């Protein structure tokens, strides 16, 4: 037996999700125009972020995600999923006006198939429903996700 270093969390996430069908979800839409299910999102690329109102890194992505959604309106959907209570989420939406679709995960069953262990987790899914890119974090990690999404938009 040969011992090797355990892959880090991001490597494990990428290995389990990238190139595979996106785990299904069907969630209530609290704000925004995009549908709340993976099935209805198919047909054009979508970007999904797992987040929480208390997460400063998550909140730091929202201005950029909103601008991205506006720039590519009709070509991609940006959806953000929180497992918090609706009043908490809506208070944030009212104050921040994120500019993308916000979904609520009441049953708290969506995070496990998406292997969410840290937030923000951001995934880019192609028009056929396959995960093309996934990452954890904001800043340069967000920019990598947006570049991956932009690539999908440009290839049609």
Tab-separated table of N, CA and C in Angstrom:
chain	number	residue	atom	x	y	z
A	1	UNK	N	0.843	-1.163	0.000
A	1	UNK	CA	0.000	0.000	0.000
A	1	UNK	C	0.896	1.237	0.000
A	2	UNK	N	0.475	2.204	-0.819
A	2	UNK	CA	1.217	3.453	-0.902
A	2	UNK	C	0.389	4.548	-0.243
A	3	UNK	N	0.980	5.251	0.684
A	3	UNK	CA	0.295	6.354	1.344
A	3	UNK	C	0.487	7.630	0.539
A	4	UNK	N	-0.601	8.357	0.368
A	4	UNK	CA	-0.539	9.639	-0.336
A	4	UNK	C	-1.271	10.674	0.513
A	5	UNK	N	-0.985	11.919	0.248
A	5	UNK	CA	-1.652	12.992	0.981
A	5	UNK	C	-3.135	13.003	0.640
A	6	UNK	N	-3.934	13.280	1.636
A	6	UNK	CA	-5.376	13.384	1.423
A	6	UNK	C	-5.645	14.648	0.605
A	7	UNK	N	-6.481	14.545	-0.436
A	7	UNK	CA	-6.807	15.746	-1.219
A	7	UNK	C	-7.493	16.782	-0.332
A	8	UNK	N	-7.288	18.046	-0.651
A	8	UNK	CA	-7.965	19.067	0.148
A	8	UNK	C	-9.445	19.105	-0.222
A	9	UNK	N	-10.195	19.865	0.547
A	9	UNK	CA	-11.646	19.925	0.399
A	9	UNK	C	-12.075	20.339	-1.010
A	10	UNK	N	-11.403	21.328	-1.575
A	10	UNK	CA	-11.767	21.800	-2.907
A	10	UNK	C	-11.488	20.732	-3.967
A	11	UNK	N	-10.367	20.050	-3.857
A	11	UNK	CA	-10.061	18.969	-4.810
A	11	UNK	C	-11.128	17.882	-4.745
A	12	UNK	N	-11.536	17.516	-3.534
A	12	UNK	CA	-12.581	16.499	-3.367
A	12	UNK	C	-13.897	16.959	-3.995
A	13	UNK	N	-14.261	18.206	-3.751
A	13	UNK	CA	-15.488	18.768	-4.299
A	13	UNK	C	-15.471	18.735	-5.825
A	14	UNK	N	-14.375	19.205	-6.400
A	14	UNK	CA	-14.244	19.220	-7.856
A	14	UNK	C	-14.331	17.802	-8.418
A	15	UNK	N	-13.652	16.853	-7.787
A	15	UNK	CA	-13.653	15.466	-8.242
A	15	UNK	C	-15.026	14.818	-8.207
A	16	UNK	N	-15.845	15.203	-7.232
A	16	UNK	CA	-17.173	14.598	-7.075
A	16	UNK	C	-18.251	15.258	-7.932
A	17	UNK	N	-18.073	16.559	-8.266
A	17	UNK	CA	-19.146	17.263	-8.965
A	17	UNK	C	-18.842	17.633	-10.413
A	18	UNK	N	-17.632	18.084	-10.700
A	18	UNK	CA	-17.345	18.578	-12.048
A	18	UNK	C	-17.456	17.470	-13.092
A	19	UNK	N	-18.143	17.797	-14.185
A	19	UNK	CA	-18.348	16.848	-15.272
A	19	UNK	C	-19.522	15.914	-15.054
A	20	UNK	N	-20.204	16.079	-13.926
A	20	UNK	CA	-21.334	15.208	-13.597
A	20	UNK	C	-22.631	16.024	-13.597
A	21	UNK	N	-23.737	15.324	-13.679
A	21	UNK	CA	-25.045	15.982	-13.638
A	21	UNK	C	-25.191	16.717	-12.309
A	22	UNK	N	-25.686	17.935	-12.370
A	22	UNK	CA	-25.899	18.730	-11.159
A	22	UNK	C	-26.936	18.051	-10.272
A	23	UNK	N	-26.666	17.961	-8.973
A	23	UNK	CA	-27.680	17.415	-8.072
A	23	UNK	C	-28.975	18.230	-8.168
A	24	UNK	N	-30.082	17.530	-8.192
A	24	UNK	CA	-31.381	18.183	-8.383
A	24	UNK	C	-31.810	18.962	-7.149
A	25	UNK	N	-32.479	20.071	-7.407
A	25	UNK	CA	-33.186	20.792	-6.355
A	25	UNK	C	-34.446	21.396	-6.956
A	26	UNK	N	-35.437	21.604	-6.108
A	26	UNK	CA	-36.690	22.254	-6.483
A	26	UNK	C	-37.102	23.051	-5.253
A	27	UNK	N	-36.782	24.346	-5.265
A	27	UNK	CA	-36.896	25.177	-4.070
A	27	UNK	C	-37.776	26.399	-4.315
A	28	UNK	N	-38.363	26.922	-3.242
A	28	UNK	CA	-39.169	28.132	-3.379
A	28	UNK	C	-38.310	29.338	-3.752
A	29	UNK	N	-38.826	30.149	-4.676
A	29	UNK	CA	-38.173	31.392	-5.079
A	29	UNK	C	-38.675	32.494	-4.149
A	30	UNK	N	-37.756	33.122	-3.427
A	30	UNK	CA	-38.132	34.229	-2.550
A	30	UNK	C	-38.009	35.579	-3.252
A	31	UNK	N	-37.074	35.672	-4.204
A	31	UNK	CA	-36.870	36.922	-4.944
A	31	UNK	C	-36.230	36.580	-6.277
A	32	UNK	N	-36.564	37.331	-7.315
A	32	UNK	CA	-35.943	37.126	-8.622
A	32	UNK	C	-36.851	36.430	-9.609
A	33	UNK	N	-36.347	36.329	-10.846
A	33	UNK	CA	-37.153	35.825	-11.952
A	33	UNK	C	-36.837	34.399	-12.392
A	34	UNK	N	-35.699	33.863	-11.989
A	34	UNK	CA	-35.310	32.522	-12.442
A	34	UNK	C	-36.134	31.456	-11.724
A	35	UNK	N	-36.299	30.306	-12.371
A	35	UNK	CA	-37.002	29.210	-11.700
A	35	UNK	C	-36.176	28.655	-10.536
A	36	UNK	N	-36.858	27.940	-9.657
A	36	UNK	CA	-36.190	27.408	-8.473
A	36	UNK	C	-35.823	25.947	-8.552
A	37	UNK	N	-35.802	25.383	-9.767
A	37	UNK	CA	-35.459	23.958	-9.885
A	37	UNK	C	-34.412	23.739	-10.965
A	38	UNK	N	-33.577	22.748	-10.745
A	38	UNK	CA	-32.556	22.418	-11.737
A	38	UNK	C	-33.209	22.027	-13.054
A	39	UNK	N	-34.328	21.339	-12.996
A	39	UNK	CA	-34.996	20.897	-14.218
A	39	UNK	C	-35.444	22.090	-15.056
A	40	UNK	N	-36.014	23.091	-14.411
A	40	UNK	CA	-36.499	24.271	-15.136
A	40	UNK	C	-35.365	25.226	-15.513
A	41	UNK	N	-34.228	25.118	-14.860
A	41	UNK	CA	-33.074	25.960	-15.200
A	41	UNK	C	-32.333	25.443	-16.434
A	42	UNK	N	-32.521	24.163	-16.750
A	42	UNK	CA	-31.852	23.597	-17.922
A	42	UNK	C	-32.253	24.342	-19.182
A	43	UNK	N	-31.366	24.336	-20.165
A	43	UNK	CA	-31.629	25.021	-21.425
A	43	UNK	C	-30.700	26.203	-21.622
A	44	UNK	N	-30.211	26.742	-20.509
A	44	UNK	CA	-29.155	27.752	-20.564
A	44	UNK	C	-28.314	27.584	-19.298
A	45	UNK	N	-27.087	28.058	-19.344
A	45	UNK	CA	-26.220	27.879	-18.168
A	45	UNK	C	-26.813	28.565	-16.932
A	46	UNK	N	-26.427	28.044	-15.765
A	46	UNK	CA	-26.777	28.749	-14.534
A	46	UNK	C	-25.629	28.644	-13.547
A	47	UNK	N	-25.580	29.629	-12.698
A	47	UNK	CA	-24.588	29.684	-11.630
A	47	UNK	C	-25.364	29.601	-10.329
A	48	UNK	N	-24.933	28.733	-9.429
A	48	UNK	CA	-25.611	28.579	-8.141
A	48	UNK	C	-24.616	28.872	-7.020
A	49	UNK	N	-25.076	29.660	-6.051
A	49	UNK	CA	-24.258	29.950	-4.877
A	49	UNK	C	-25.006	29.492	-3.638
A	50	UNK	N	-24.318	28.752	-2.784
A	50	UNK	CA	-24.841	28.419	-1.465
A	50	UNK	C	-24.288	29.479	-0.522
A	51	UNK	N	-25.157	30.100	0.267
A	51	UNK	CA	-24.755	31.257	1.051
A	51	UNK	C	-25.613	31.394	2.304
A	52	UNK	N	-25.280	32.384	3.126
A	52	UNK	CA	-26.076	32.732	4.303
A	52	UNK	C	-25.954	34.236	4.550
A	53	UNK	N	-26.982	34.805	5.149
A	53	UNK	CA	-26.979	36.247	5.399
A	53	UNK	C	-25.880	36.659	6.371
A	54	UNK	N	-25.505	35.770	7.281
A	54	UNK	CA	-24.482	36.087	8.291
A	54	UNK	C	-23.058	35.941	7.762
A	55	UNK	N	-22.888	35.419	6.562
A	55	UNK	CA	-21.567	35.116	5.982
A	55	UNK	C	-21.040	36.338	5.218
A	56	UNK	N	-20.033	36.988	5.770
A	56	UNK	CA	-19.511	38.188	5.113
A	56	UNK	C	-18.869	37.878	3.761
A	57	UNK	N	-18.226	36.731	3.623
A	57	UNK	CA	-17.647	36.347	2.323
A	57	UNK	C	-18.755	36.172	1.289
A	58	UNK	N	-19.859	35.572	1.710
A	58	UNK	CA	-21.005	35.397	0.797
A	58	UNK	C	-21.547	36.752	0.364
A	59	UNK	N	-21.776	37.617	1.330
A	59	UNK	CA	-22.321	38.942	1.017
A	59	UNK	C	-21.390	39.716	0.091
A	60	UNK	N	-20.091	39.476	0.206
A	60	UNK	CA	-19.132	40.192	-0.639
A	60	UNK	C	-19.237	39.787	-2.112
A	61	UNK	N	-19.842	38.655	-2.408
A	61	UNK	CA	-19.979	38.202	-3.795
A	61	UNK	C	-21.212	38.798	-4.476
A	62	UNK	N	-22.149	39.297	-3.720
A	62	UNK	CA	-23.466	39.607	-4.266
A	62	UNK	C	-23.492	40.780	-5.231
A	63	UNK	N	-22.728	41.808	-4.994
A	63	UNK	CA	-22.705	42.923	-5.941
A	63	UNK	C	-22.190	42.445	-7.299
A	64	UNK	N	-21.134	41.655	-7.278
A	64	UNK	CA	-20.535	41.132	-8.513
A	64	UNK	C	-21.484	40.154	-9.210
A	65	UNK	N	-22.132	39.266	-8.438
A	65	UNK	CA	-23.088	38.324	-9.027
A	65	UNK	C	-24.279	39.052	-9.642
A	66	UNK	N	-24.761	40.089	-8.964
A	66	UNK	CA	-25.870	40.872	-9.497
A	66	UNK	C	-25.497	41.572	-10.801
A	67	UNK	N	-24.289	42.133	-10.851
A	67	UNK	CA	-23.815	42.800	-12.069
A	67	UNK	C	-23.654	41.793	-13.204
A	68	UNK	N	-23.164	40.599	-12.872
A	68	UNK	CA	-22.993	39.543	-13.873
A	68	UNK	C	-24.352	39.126	-14.429
A	69	UNK	N	-25.341	38.949	-13.544
A	69	UNK	CA	-26.688	38.580	-13.984
A	69	UNK	C	-27.257	39.655	-14.907
A	70	UNK	N	-27.052	40.909	-14.553
A	70	UNK	CA	-27.555	42.013	-15.367
A	70	UNK	C	-26.871	42.047	-16.733
A	71	UNK	N	-25.546	41.870	-16.750
A	71	UNK	CA	-24.781	41.906	-17.996
A	71	UNK	C	-25.226	40.809	-18.956
A	72	UNK	N	-25.498	39.623	-18.421
A	72	UNK	CA	-25.835	38.472	-19.258
A	72	UNK	C	-27.303	38.048	-19.117
A	73	UNK	N	-28.167	39.005	-18.847
A	73	UNK	CA	-29.602	38.710	-18.699
A	73	UNK	C	-30.102	37.968	-19.936
A	74	UNK	N	-30.844	36.905	-19.713
A	74	UNK	CA	-31.378	36.109	-20.814
A	74	UNK	C	-30.434	35.029	-21.307
A	75	UNK	N	-29.170	35.084	-20.887
A	75	UNK	CA	-28.185	34.093	-21.332
A	75	UNK	C	-27.745	33.163	-20.225
A	76	UNK	N	-27.954	33.568	-18.980
A	76	UNK	CA	-27.572	32.760	-17.817
A	76	UNK	C	-28.487	33.144	-16.663
A	77	UNK	N	-28.689	32.216	-15.756
A	77	UNK	CA	-29.408	32.507	-14.519
A	77	UNK	C	-28.440	32.382	-13.355
A	78	UNK	N	-28.516	33.329	-12.448
A	78	UNK	CA	-27.759	33.265	-11.204
A	78	UNK	C	-28.769	33.025	-10.095
A	79	UNK	N	-28.569	31.940	-9.341
A	79	UNK	CA	-29.444	31.626	-8.213
A	79	UNK	C	-28.597	31.427	-6.966
A	80	UNK	N	-29.114	31.890	-5.850
A	80	UNK	CA	-28.417	31.766	-4.575
A	80	UNK	C	-29.337	31.058	-3.593
A	81	UNK	N	-28.814	30.045	-2.926
A	81	UNK	CA	-29.612	29.198	-2.042
A	81	UNK	C	-29.155	29.394	-0.595
A	82	UNK	N	-30.116	29.740	0.269
A	82	UNK	CA	-29.853	29.858	1.705
A	82	UNK	C	-30.812	28.939	2.453
A	83	UNK	N	-30.334	28.366	3.548
A	83	UNK	CA	-31.199	27.499	4.353
A	83	UNK	C	-31.755	28.232	5.573
A	84	UNK	N	-31.647	29.544	5.553
A	84	UNK	CA	-32.169	30.329	6.669
A	84	UNK	C	-33.678	30.514	6.549
A	85	UNK	N	-34.269	31.105	7.576
A	85	UNK	CA	-35.704	31.377	7.568
A	85	UNK	C	-36.017	32.493	6.573
A	86	UNK	N	-37.186	32.429	5.962
A	86	UNK	CA	-37.587	33.404	4.946
A	86	UNK	C	-37.509	34.854	5.435
A	87	UNK	N	-37.956	35.182	6.651
A	87	UNK	CA	-37.869	36.586	7.080
A	87	UNK	C	-36.415	37.110	7.128
A	88	UNK	N	-35.493	36.264	7.558
A	88	UNK	CA	-34.078	36.670	7.573
A	88	UNK	C	-33.566	36.934	6.159
A	89	UNK	N	-33.873	36.014	5.267
A	89	UNK	CA	-33.420	36.144	3.878
A	89	UNK	C	-34.038	37.387	3.245
A	90	UNK	N	-35.334	37.578	3.444
A	90	UNK	CA	-36.024	38.698	2.813
A	90	UNK	C	-35.577	40.044	3.374
A	91	UNK	N	-35.222	40.096	4.644
A	91	UNK	CA	-34.694	41.341	5.214
A	91	UNK	C	-33.389	41.702	4.506
A	92	UNK	N	-32.555	40.691	4.257
A	92	UNK	CA	-31.303	40.931	3.536
A	92	UNK	C	-31.585	41.368	2.094
A	93	UNK	N	-32.486	40.675	1.413
A	93	UNK	CA	-32.815	40.989	0.017
A	93	UNK	C	-33.353	42.421	-0.092
A	94	UNK	N	-34.214	42.803	0.842
A	94	UNK	CA	-34.780	44.150	0.825
A	94	UNK	C	-33.685	45.203	0.983
A	95	UNK	N	-32.736	44.929	1.848
A	95	UNK	CA	-31.655	45.880	2.113
A	95	UNK	C	-30.612	45.880	0.994
A	96	UNK	N	-30.193	44.690	0.535
A	96	UNK	CA	-29.069	44.570	-0.411
A	96	UNK	C	-29.486	44.642	-1.874
A	97	UNK	N	-30.736	44.278	-2.179
A	97	UNK	CA	-31.212	44.247	-3.571
A	97	UNK	C	-30.195	43.556	-4.480
A	98	UNK	N	-29.991	42.239	-4.282
A	98	UNK	CA	-28.895	41.539	-4.961
A	98	UNK	C	-28.964	41.454	-6.483
A	99	UNK	N	-30.137	41.500	-7.098
A	99	UNK	CA	-30.203	41.485	-8.561
A	99	UNK	C	-30.133	40.107	-9.192
A	100	UNK	N	-30.285	39.069	-8.414
A	100	UNK	CA	-30.348	37.698	-8.916
A	100	UNK	C	-31.412	36.959	-8.121
A	101	UNK	N	-31.669	35.725	-8.467
A	101	UNK	CA	-32.732	34.952	-7.832
A	101	UNK	C	-32.251	34.334	-6.523
A	102	UNK	N	-33.089	34.452	-5.507
A	102	UNK	CA	-32.776	33.920	-4.179
A	102	UNK	C	-33.779	32.813	-3.860
A	103	UNK	N	-33.234	31.653	-3.520
A	103	UNK	CA	-34.048	30.476	-3.196
A	103	UNK	C	-33.885	30.122	-1.728
A	104	UNK	N	-34.931	29.520	-1.164
A	104	UNK	CA	-34.857	29.070	0.224
A	104	UNK	C	-34.898	27.558	0.277
A	105	UNK	N	-33.980	27.003	1.031
A	105	UNK	CA	-33.915	25.558	1.238
A	105	UNK	C	-34.457	25.244	2.627
A	106	UNK	N	-35.760	25.096	2.732
A	106	UNK	CA	-36.386	24.868	4.039
A	106	UNK	C	-36.060	23.499	4.627
A	107	UNK	N	-36.061	22.476	3.788
A	107	UNK	CA	-35.873	21.107	4.276
A	107	UNK	C	-34.418	20.792	4.618
A	108	UNK	N	-33.514	21.635	4.187
A	108	UNK	CA	-32.082	21.463	4.455
A	108	UNK	C	-31.560	20.126	3.933
A	109	UNK	N	-32.008	19.766	2.718
A	109	UNK	CA	-31.553	18.520	2.103
A	109	UNK	C	-30.744	18.757	0.824
A	110	UNK	N	-30.687	19.983	0.358
A	110	UNK	CA	-29.995	20.284	-0.896
A	110	UNK	C	-28.484	20.328	-0.720
A	111	UNK	N	-28.032	20.791	0.424
A	111	UNK	CA	-26.592	20.969	0.628
A	111	UNK	C	-25.810	19.661	0.554
A	112	UNK	N	-26.342	18.575	1.073
A	112	UNK	CA	-25.602	17.311	1.089
A	112	UNK	C	-25.231	16.809	-0.303
A	113	UNK	N	-26.172	16.712	-1.258
A	113	UNK	CA	-25.774	16.238	-2.587
A	113	UNK	C	-24.814	17.189	-3.311
A	114	UNK	N	-24.844	18.476	-2.944
A	114	UNK	CA	-23.911	19.452	-3.521
A	114	UNK	C	-22.599	19.494	-2.731
A	115	UNK	N	-22.499	18.661	-1.687
A	115	UNK	CA	-21.296	18.533	-0.862
A	115	UNK	C	-20.864	19.856	-0.243
A	116	UNK	N	-21.841	20.654	0.180
A	116	UNK	CA	-21.534	21.952	0.777
A	116	UNK	C	-20.967	21.739	2.170
A	117	UNK	N	-19.705	22.114	2.329
A	117	UNK	CA	-19.059	22.023	3.639
A	117	UNK	C	-18.575	23.390	4.103
A	118	UNK	N	-18.549	24.346	3.192
A	118	UNK	CA	-18.146	25.716	3.495
A	118	UNK	C	-18.872	26.631	2.514
A	119	UNK	N	-19.099	27.873	2.936
A	119	UNK	CA	-19.770	28.830	2.063
A	119	UNK	C	-18.934	30.083	1.935
A	120	UNK	N	-19.068	30.795	0.831
A	120	UNK	CA	-19.917	30.474	-0.298
A	120	UNK	C	-19.344	29.343	-1.144
A	121	UNK	N	-20.216	28.441	-1.549
A	121	UNK	CA	-19.865	27.454	-2.567
A	121	UNK	C	-20.545	27.921	-3.837
A	122	UNK	N	-19.773	27.994	-4.910
A	122	UNK	CA	-20.283	28.498	-6.184
A	122	UNK	C	-20.039	27.448	-7.259
A	123	UNK	N	-21.096	27.111	-7.996
A	123	UNK	CA	-20.985	26.140	-9.081
A	123	UNK	C	-21.541	26.737	-10.374
A	124	UNK	N	-20.917	26.362	-11.470
A	124	UNK	CA	-21.362	26.773	-12.796
A	124	UNK	C	-21.841	25.521	-13.515
A	125	UNK	N	-23.081	25.578	-13.997
A	125	UNK	CA	-23.729	24.425	-14.616
A	125	UNK	C	-24.062	24.777	-16.061
A	126	UNK	N	-23.774	23.850	-16.977
A	126	UNK	CA	-24.034	24.120	-18.396
A	126	UNK	C	-25.510	23.946	-18.734
A	127	UNK	N	-25.874	24.251	-19.983
A	127	UNK	CA	-27.277	24.211	-20.404
A	127	UNK	C	-27.888	22.816	-20.339
A	128	UNK	N	-27.032	21.783	-20.307
A	128	UNK	CA	-27.520	20.409	-20.216
A	128	UNK	C	-27.617	19.912	-18.780
A	129	UNK	N	-27.243	20.763	-17.823
A	129	UNK	CA	-27.353	20.384	-16.417
A	129	UNK	C	-26.122	19.750	-15.831
A	130	UNK	N	-24.971	19.848	-16.510
A	130	UNK	CA	-23.733	19.286	-15.966
A	130	UNK	C	-22.904	20.367	-15.290
A	131	UNK	N	-22.349	20.025	-14.145
A	131	UNK	CA	-21.481	20.951	-13.419
A	131	UNK	C	-20.167	21.061	-14.178
A	132	UNK	N	-19.832	22.265	-14.581
A	132	UNK	CA	-18.588	22.504	-15.323
A	132	UNK	C	-17.492	23.083	-14.444
A	133	UNK	N	-17.875	23.708	-13.336
A	133	UNK	CA	-16.904	24.334	-12.443
A	133	UNK	C	-17.531	24.465	-11.069
A	134	UNK	N	-16.741	24.252	-10.036
A	134	UNK	CA	-17.207	24.458	-8.668
A	134	UNK	C	-16.041	24.951	-7.826
A	135	UNK	N	-16.346	25.840	-6.894
A	135	UNK	CA	-15.312	26.378	-6.019
A	135	UNK	C	-15.919	26.776	-4.687
A	136	UNK	N	-15.047	27.062	-3.742
A	136	UNK	CA	-15.454	27.536	-2.419
A	136	UNK	C	-14.739	28.857	-2.182
A	137	UNK	N	-15.501	29.890	-1.852
A	137	UNK	CA	-14.885	31.156	-1.489
A	137	UNK	C	-15.300	32.304	-2.367
A	138	UNK	N	-14.815	33.479	-2.004
A	138	UNK	CA	-15.120	34.716	-2.715
A	138	UNK	C	-13.846	35.200	-3.409
A	139	UNK	N	-13.777	36.478	-3.714
A	139	UNK	CA	-12.575	37.063	-4.303
A	139	UNK	C	-12.164	36.391	-5.595
A	140	UNK	N	-10.931	35.909	-5.661
A	140	UNK	CA	-10.423	35.290	-6.892
A	140	UNK	C	-11.182	34.006	-7.232
A	141	UNK	N	-11.716	33.324	-6.237
A	141	UNK	CA	-12.495	32.112	-6.501
A	141	UNK	C	-13.790	32.473	-7.245
A	142	UNK	N	-14.416	33.562	-6.828
A	142	UNK	CA	-15.603	34.045	-7.523
A	142	UNK	C	-15.258	34.422	-8.960
A	143	UNK	N	-14.149	35.116	-9.146
A	143	UNK	CA	-13.750	35.530	-10.496
A	143	UNK	C	-13.505	34.315	-11.398
A	144	UNK	N	-12.941	33.241	-10.851
A	144	UNK	CA	-12.760	32.007	-11.630
A	144	UNK	C	-14.110	31.437	-12.044
A	145	UNK	N	-15.066	31.459	-11.125
A	145	UNK	CA	-16.408	30.942	-11.435
A	145	UNK	C	-17.070	31.790	-12.518
A	146	UNK	N	-16.944	33.097	-12.409
A	146	UNK	CA	-17.552	33.977	-13.413
A	146	UNK	C	-16.894	33.793	-14.778
A	147	UNK	N	-15.586	33.572	-14.798
A	147	UNK	CA	-14.890	33.306	-16.075
A	147	UNK	C	-15.388	32.010	-16.680
A	148	UNK	N	-15.595	30.978	-15.859
A	148	UNK	CA	-16.120	29.700	-16.356
A	148	UNK	C	-17.531	29.874	-16.900
A	149	UNK	N	-18.348	30.671	-16.220
A	149	UNK	CA	-19.713	30.924	-16.678
A	149	UNK	C	-19.701	31.714	-17.987
A	150	UNK	N	-18.840	32.709	-18.070
A	150	UNK	CA	-18.746	33.523	-19.277
A	150	UNK	C	-18.335	32.669	-20.476
A	151	UNK	N	-17.442	31.728	-20.250
A	151	UNK	CA	-17.010	30.812	-21.310
A	151	UNK	C	-18.198	30.004	-21.831
A	152	UNK	N	-19.055	29.512	-20.918
A	152	UNK	CA	-20.230	28.748	-21.339
A	152	UNK	C	-21.197	29.620	-22.132
A	153	UNK	N	-21.338	30.864	-21.718
A	153	UNK	CA	-22.235	31.782	-22.423
A	153	UNK	C	-21.737	32.003	-23.851
A	154	UNK	N	-20.444	32.178	-23.987
A	154	UNK	CA	-19.860	32.494	-25.312
A	154	UNK	C	-19.875	31.309	-26.264
A	155	UNK	N	-19.798	30.074	-25.711
A	155	UNK	CA	-19.828	28.908	-26.606
A	155	UNK	C	-21.258	28.491	-26.940
A	156	UNK	N	-22.201	29.167	-26.290
A	156	UNK	CA	-23.596	28.979	-26.651
A	156	UNK	C	-24.257	27.872	-25.938
